[in-house]
Structure formats: C-alpha cells, structure tokens
CSV table of N, CA and C in Angstrom, one decimal:
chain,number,residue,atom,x,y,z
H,1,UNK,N,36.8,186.1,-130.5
H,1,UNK,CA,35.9,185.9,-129.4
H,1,UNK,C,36.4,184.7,-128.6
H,2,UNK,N,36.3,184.7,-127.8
H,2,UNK,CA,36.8,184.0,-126.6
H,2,UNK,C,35.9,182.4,-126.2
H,3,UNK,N,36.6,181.2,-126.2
H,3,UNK,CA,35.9,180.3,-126.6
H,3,UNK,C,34.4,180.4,-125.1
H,4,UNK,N,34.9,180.8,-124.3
H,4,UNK,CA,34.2,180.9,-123.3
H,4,UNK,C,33.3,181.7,-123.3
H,5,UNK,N,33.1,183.1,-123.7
H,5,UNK,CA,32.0,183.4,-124.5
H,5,UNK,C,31.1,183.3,-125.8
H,6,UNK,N,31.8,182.3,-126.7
H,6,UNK,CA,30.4,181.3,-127.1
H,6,UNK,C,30.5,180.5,-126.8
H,7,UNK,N,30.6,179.6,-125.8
H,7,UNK,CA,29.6,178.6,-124.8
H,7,UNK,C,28.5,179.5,-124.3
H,8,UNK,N,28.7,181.0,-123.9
H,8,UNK,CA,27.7,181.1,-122.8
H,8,UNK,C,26.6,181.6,-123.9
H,9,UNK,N,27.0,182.0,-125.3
H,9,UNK,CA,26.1,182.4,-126.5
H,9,UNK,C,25.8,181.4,-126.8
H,10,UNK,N,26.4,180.3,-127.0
H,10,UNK,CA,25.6,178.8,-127.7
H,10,UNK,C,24.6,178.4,-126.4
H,11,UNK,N,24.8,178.7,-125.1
H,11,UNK,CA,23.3,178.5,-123.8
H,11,UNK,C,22.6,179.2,-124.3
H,12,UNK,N,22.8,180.7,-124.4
H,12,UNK,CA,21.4,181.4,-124.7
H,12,UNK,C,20.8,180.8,-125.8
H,13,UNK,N,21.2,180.3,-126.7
H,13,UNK,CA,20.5,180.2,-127.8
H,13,UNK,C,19.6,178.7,-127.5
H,14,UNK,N,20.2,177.8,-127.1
H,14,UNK,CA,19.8,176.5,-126.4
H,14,UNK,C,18.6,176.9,-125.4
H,15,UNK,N,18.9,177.9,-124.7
H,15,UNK,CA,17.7,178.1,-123.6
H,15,UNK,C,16.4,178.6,-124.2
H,16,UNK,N,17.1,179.8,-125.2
H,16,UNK,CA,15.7,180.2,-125.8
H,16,UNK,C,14.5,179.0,-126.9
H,17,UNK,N,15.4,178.2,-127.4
H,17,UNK,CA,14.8,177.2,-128.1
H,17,UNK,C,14.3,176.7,-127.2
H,18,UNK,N,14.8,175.7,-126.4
H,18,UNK,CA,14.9,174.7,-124.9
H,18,UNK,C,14.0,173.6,-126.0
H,19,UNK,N,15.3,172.7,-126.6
H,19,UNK,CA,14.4,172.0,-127.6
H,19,UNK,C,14.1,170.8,-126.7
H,20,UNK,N,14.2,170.5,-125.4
H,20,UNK,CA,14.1,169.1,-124.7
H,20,UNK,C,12.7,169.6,-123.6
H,21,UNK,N,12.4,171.4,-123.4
H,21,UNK,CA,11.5,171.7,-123.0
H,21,UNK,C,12.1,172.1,-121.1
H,22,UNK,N,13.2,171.8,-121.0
H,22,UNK,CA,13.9,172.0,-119.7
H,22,UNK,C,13.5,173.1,-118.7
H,23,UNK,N,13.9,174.4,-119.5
H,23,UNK,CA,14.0,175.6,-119.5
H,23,UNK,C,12.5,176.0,-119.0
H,24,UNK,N,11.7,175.4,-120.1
H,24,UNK,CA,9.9,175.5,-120.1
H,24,UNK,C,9.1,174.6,-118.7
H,25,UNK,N,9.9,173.7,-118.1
H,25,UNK,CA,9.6,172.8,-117.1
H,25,UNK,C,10.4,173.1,-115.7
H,26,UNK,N,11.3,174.4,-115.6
H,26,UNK,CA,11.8,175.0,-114.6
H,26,UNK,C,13.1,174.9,-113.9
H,27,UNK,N,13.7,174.5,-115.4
H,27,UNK,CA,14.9,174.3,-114.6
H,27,UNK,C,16.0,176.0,-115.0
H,28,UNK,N,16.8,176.0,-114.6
H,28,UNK,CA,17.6,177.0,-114.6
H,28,UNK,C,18.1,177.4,-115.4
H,29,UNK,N,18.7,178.6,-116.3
H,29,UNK,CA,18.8,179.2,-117.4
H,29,UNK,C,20.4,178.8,-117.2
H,30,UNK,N,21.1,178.3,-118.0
H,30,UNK,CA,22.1,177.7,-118.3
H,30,UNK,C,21.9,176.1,-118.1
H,31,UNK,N,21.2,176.0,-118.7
H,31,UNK,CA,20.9,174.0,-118.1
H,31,UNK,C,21.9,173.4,-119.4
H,32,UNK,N,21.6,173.8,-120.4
H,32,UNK,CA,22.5,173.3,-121.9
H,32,UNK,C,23.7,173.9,-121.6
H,33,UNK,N,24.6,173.7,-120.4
H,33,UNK,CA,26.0,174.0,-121.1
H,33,UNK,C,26.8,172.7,-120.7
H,34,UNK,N,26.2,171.7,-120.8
H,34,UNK,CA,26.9,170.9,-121.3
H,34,UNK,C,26.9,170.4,-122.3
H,35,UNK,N,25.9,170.3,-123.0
H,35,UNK,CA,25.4,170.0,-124.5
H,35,UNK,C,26.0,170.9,-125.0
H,36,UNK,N,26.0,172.7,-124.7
H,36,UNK,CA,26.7,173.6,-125.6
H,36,UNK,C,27.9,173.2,-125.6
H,37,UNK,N,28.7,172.8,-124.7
H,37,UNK,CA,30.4,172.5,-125.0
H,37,UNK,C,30.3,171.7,-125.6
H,38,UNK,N,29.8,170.2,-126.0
H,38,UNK,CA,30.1,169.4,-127.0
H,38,UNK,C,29.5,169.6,-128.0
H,39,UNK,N,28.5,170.5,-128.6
H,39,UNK,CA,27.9,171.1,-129.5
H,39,UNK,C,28.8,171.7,-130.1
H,40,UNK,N,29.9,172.8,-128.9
H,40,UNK,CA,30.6,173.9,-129.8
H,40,UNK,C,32.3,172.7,-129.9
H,41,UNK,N,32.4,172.2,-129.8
H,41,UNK,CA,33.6,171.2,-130.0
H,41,UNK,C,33.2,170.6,-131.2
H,42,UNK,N,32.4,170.4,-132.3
H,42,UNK,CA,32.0,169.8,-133.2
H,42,UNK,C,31.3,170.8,-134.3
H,43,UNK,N,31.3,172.2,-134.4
H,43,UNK,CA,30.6,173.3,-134.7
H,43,UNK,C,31.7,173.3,-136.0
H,44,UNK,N,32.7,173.3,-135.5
H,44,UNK,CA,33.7,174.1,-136.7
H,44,UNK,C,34.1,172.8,-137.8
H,45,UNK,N,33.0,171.7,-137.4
H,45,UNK,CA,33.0,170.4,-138.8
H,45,UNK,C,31.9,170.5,-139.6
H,46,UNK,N,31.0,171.3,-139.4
H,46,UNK,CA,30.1,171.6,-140.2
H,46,UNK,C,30.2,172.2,-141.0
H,47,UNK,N,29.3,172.7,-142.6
H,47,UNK,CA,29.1,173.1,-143.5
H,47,UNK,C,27.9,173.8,-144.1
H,48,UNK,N,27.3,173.7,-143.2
H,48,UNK,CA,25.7,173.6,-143.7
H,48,UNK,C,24.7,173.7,-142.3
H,49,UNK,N,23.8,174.2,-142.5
H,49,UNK,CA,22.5,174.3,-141.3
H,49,UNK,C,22.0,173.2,-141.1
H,50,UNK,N,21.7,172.2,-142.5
H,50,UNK,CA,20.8,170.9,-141.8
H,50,UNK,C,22.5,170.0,-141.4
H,51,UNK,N,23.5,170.2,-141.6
H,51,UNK,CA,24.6,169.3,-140.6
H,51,UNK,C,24.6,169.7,-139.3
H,52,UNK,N,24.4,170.9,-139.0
H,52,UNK,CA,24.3,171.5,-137.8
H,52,UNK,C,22.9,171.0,-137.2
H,53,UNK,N,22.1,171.0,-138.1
H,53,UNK,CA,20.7,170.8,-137.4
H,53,UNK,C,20.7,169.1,-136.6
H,54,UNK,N,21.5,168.3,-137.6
H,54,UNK,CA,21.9,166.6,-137.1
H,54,UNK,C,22.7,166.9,-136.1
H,55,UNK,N,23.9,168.1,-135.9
H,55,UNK,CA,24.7,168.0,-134.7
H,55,UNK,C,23.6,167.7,-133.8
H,56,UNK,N,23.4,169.1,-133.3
H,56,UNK,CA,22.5,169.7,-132.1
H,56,UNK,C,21.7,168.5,-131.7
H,57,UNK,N,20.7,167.2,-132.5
H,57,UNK,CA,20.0,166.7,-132.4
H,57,UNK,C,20.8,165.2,-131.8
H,58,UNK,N,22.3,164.6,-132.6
H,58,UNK,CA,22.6,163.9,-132.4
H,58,UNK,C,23.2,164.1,-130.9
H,59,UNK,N,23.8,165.5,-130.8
H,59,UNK,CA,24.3,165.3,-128.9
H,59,UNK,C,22.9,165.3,-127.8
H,60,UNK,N,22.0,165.8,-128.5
H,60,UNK,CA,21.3,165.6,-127.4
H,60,UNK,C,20.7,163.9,-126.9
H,61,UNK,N,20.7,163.5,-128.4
H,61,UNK,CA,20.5,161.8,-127.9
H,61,UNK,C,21.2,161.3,-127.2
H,62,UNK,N,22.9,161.7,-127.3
H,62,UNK,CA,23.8,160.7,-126.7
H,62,UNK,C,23.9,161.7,-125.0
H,63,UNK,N,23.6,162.7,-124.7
H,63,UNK,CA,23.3,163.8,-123.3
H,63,UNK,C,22.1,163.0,-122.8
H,64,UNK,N,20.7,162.3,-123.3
H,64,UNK,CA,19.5,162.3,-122.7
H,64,UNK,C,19.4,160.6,-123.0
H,65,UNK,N,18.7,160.8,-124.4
H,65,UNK,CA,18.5,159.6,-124.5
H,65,UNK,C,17.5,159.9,-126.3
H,66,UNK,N,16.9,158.6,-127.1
H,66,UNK,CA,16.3,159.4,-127.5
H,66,UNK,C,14.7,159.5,-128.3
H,67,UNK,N,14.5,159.0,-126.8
H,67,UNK,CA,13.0,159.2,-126.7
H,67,UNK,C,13.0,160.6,-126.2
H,68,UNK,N,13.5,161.1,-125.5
H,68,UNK,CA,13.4,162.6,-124.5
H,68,UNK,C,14.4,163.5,-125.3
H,69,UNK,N,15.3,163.2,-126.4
H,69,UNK,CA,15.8,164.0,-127.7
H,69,UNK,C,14.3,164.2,-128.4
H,70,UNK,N,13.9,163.1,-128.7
H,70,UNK,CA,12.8,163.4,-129.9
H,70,UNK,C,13.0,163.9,-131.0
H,71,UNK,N,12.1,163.7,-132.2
H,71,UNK,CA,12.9,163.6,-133.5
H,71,UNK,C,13.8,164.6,-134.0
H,72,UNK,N,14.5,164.7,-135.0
H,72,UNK,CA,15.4,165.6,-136.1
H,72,UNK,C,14.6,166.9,-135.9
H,73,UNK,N,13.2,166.4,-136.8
H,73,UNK,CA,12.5,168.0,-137.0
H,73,UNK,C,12.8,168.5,-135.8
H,74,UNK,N,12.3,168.0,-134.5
H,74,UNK,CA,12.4,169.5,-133.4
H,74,UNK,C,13.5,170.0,-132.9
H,75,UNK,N,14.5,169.9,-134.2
H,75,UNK,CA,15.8,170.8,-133.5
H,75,UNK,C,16.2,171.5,-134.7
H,76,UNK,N,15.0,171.9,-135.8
H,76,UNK,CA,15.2,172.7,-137.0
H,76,UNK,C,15.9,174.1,-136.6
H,77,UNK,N,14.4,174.3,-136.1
H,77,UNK,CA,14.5,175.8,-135.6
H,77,UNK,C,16.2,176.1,-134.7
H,78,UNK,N,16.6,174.9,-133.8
H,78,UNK,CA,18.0,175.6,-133.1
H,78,UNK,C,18.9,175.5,-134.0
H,79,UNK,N,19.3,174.2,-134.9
H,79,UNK,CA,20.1,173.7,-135.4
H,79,UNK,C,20.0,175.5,-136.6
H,80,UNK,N,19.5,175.6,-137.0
H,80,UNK,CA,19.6,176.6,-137.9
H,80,UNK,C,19.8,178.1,-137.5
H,81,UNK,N,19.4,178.1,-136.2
H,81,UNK,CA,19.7,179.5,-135.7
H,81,UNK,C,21.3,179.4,-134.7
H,82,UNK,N,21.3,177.9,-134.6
H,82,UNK,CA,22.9,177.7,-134.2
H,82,UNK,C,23.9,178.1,-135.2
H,83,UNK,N,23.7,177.6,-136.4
H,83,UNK,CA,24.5,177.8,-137.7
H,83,UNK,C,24.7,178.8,-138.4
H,84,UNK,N,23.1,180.1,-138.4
H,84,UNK,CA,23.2,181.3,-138.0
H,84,UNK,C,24.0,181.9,-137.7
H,85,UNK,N,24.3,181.8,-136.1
H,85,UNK,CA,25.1,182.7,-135.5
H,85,UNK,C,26.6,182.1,-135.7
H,86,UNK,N,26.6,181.0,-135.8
H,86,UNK,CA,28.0,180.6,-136.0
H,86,UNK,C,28.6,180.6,-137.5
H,87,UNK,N,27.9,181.2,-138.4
H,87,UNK,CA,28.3,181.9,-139.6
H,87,UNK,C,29.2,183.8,-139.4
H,88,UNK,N,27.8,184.0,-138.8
H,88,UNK,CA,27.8,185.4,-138.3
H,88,UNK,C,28.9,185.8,-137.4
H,89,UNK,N,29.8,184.6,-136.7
H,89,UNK,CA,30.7,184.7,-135.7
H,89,UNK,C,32.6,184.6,-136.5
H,90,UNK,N,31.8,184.4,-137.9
H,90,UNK,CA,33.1,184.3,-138.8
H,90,UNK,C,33.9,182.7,-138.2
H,91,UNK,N,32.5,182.3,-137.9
H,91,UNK,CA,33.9,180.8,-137.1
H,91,UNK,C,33.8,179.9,-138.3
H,92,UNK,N,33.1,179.6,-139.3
H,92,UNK,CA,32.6,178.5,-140.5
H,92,UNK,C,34.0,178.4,-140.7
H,93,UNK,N,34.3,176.7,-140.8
H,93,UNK,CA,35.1,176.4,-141.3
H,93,UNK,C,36.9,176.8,-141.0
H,94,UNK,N,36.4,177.4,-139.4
H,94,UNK,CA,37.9,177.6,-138.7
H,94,UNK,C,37.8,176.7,-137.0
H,95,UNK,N,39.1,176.7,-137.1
H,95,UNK,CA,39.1,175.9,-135.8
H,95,UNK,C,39.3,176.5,-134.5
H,96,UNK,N,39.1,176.4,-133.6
H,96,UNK,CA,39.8,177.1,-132.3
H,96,UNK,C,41.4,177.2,-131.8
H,97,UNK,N,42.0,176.6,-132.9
H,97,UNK,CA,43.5,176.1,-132.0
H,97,UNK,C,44.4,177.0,-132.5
C-alpha cells in the first residue's frame, strides 16, 4: 500500500475519533493530516497498542499543546484502533524504505 494512502487511512481514523474534538467543532474532514504524517513516521517503532496509544497522544501535545491534547486516557480508544489497523495492514514491525 502506498505510503500516501495510509496517511489518508490514518485521517479517517483521526477524524472519526477527533480525539482534540476539531472535526465535532467544524472544522474540515482531513484536519489531522498533519498529526497523521508524523503519527505514521513513528508507527513502524511500535510494538504494542498502549505504545501506539502514548504515540498518538504524545504528537498531539507537541501539534497543540497539552492542555488542548488532554490526558493519555482520551486517546485509548484511537491509539488502539490505530494499532488495529496498522497490524491488519501487515506494517508491525516493517519500515517503509
């Protein structure tokens, strides 16, 4: 799969969570692709759902800030359905290069 379509699969997945609330406050359906590229640039170092769950949570602090990240817990639910699909994508533990 083509790195460029999972970025636009790591947005959907970001949009449907919208763990910062963006999406739910009106902003436009692709708002997370920049958090998705540095999300998916750090995907193939993980091991695990709750590492993935600290990714997802740690770029959004260093993208926002993190009072407007807000804690670990509310990025269970993506961080796990990130890791989900990026099991299911056969990428665990491969790189893009």
């Amino acid at each position: 799969m083509a790195v460029v379509s999972r970025i636009y699969e790591l947005v959907s997945l970001l949009d449907r969570y919208d763990p910062i609330e963006l999406i739910k406050g009106g902003a436009p359906l692709g708002e997370y692709m920049p958090e998705a590229r540095t999300i998916l640039e750090h995907l193939q170092e993980m091991s695990s759902a709750d590492e993935t769950v600290a990714l997802v949570h740690r770029e959004f602090v260093s993208w926002f800030d993190a009072q407007i990240a807000g804690s670990l817990d509310n990025y269970r639910e993506v961080g796990s359905a990130i890791w989900e699909w990026w099991v299911q994508q056969g990428r665990h533990g491969q790189s893009d290069a």
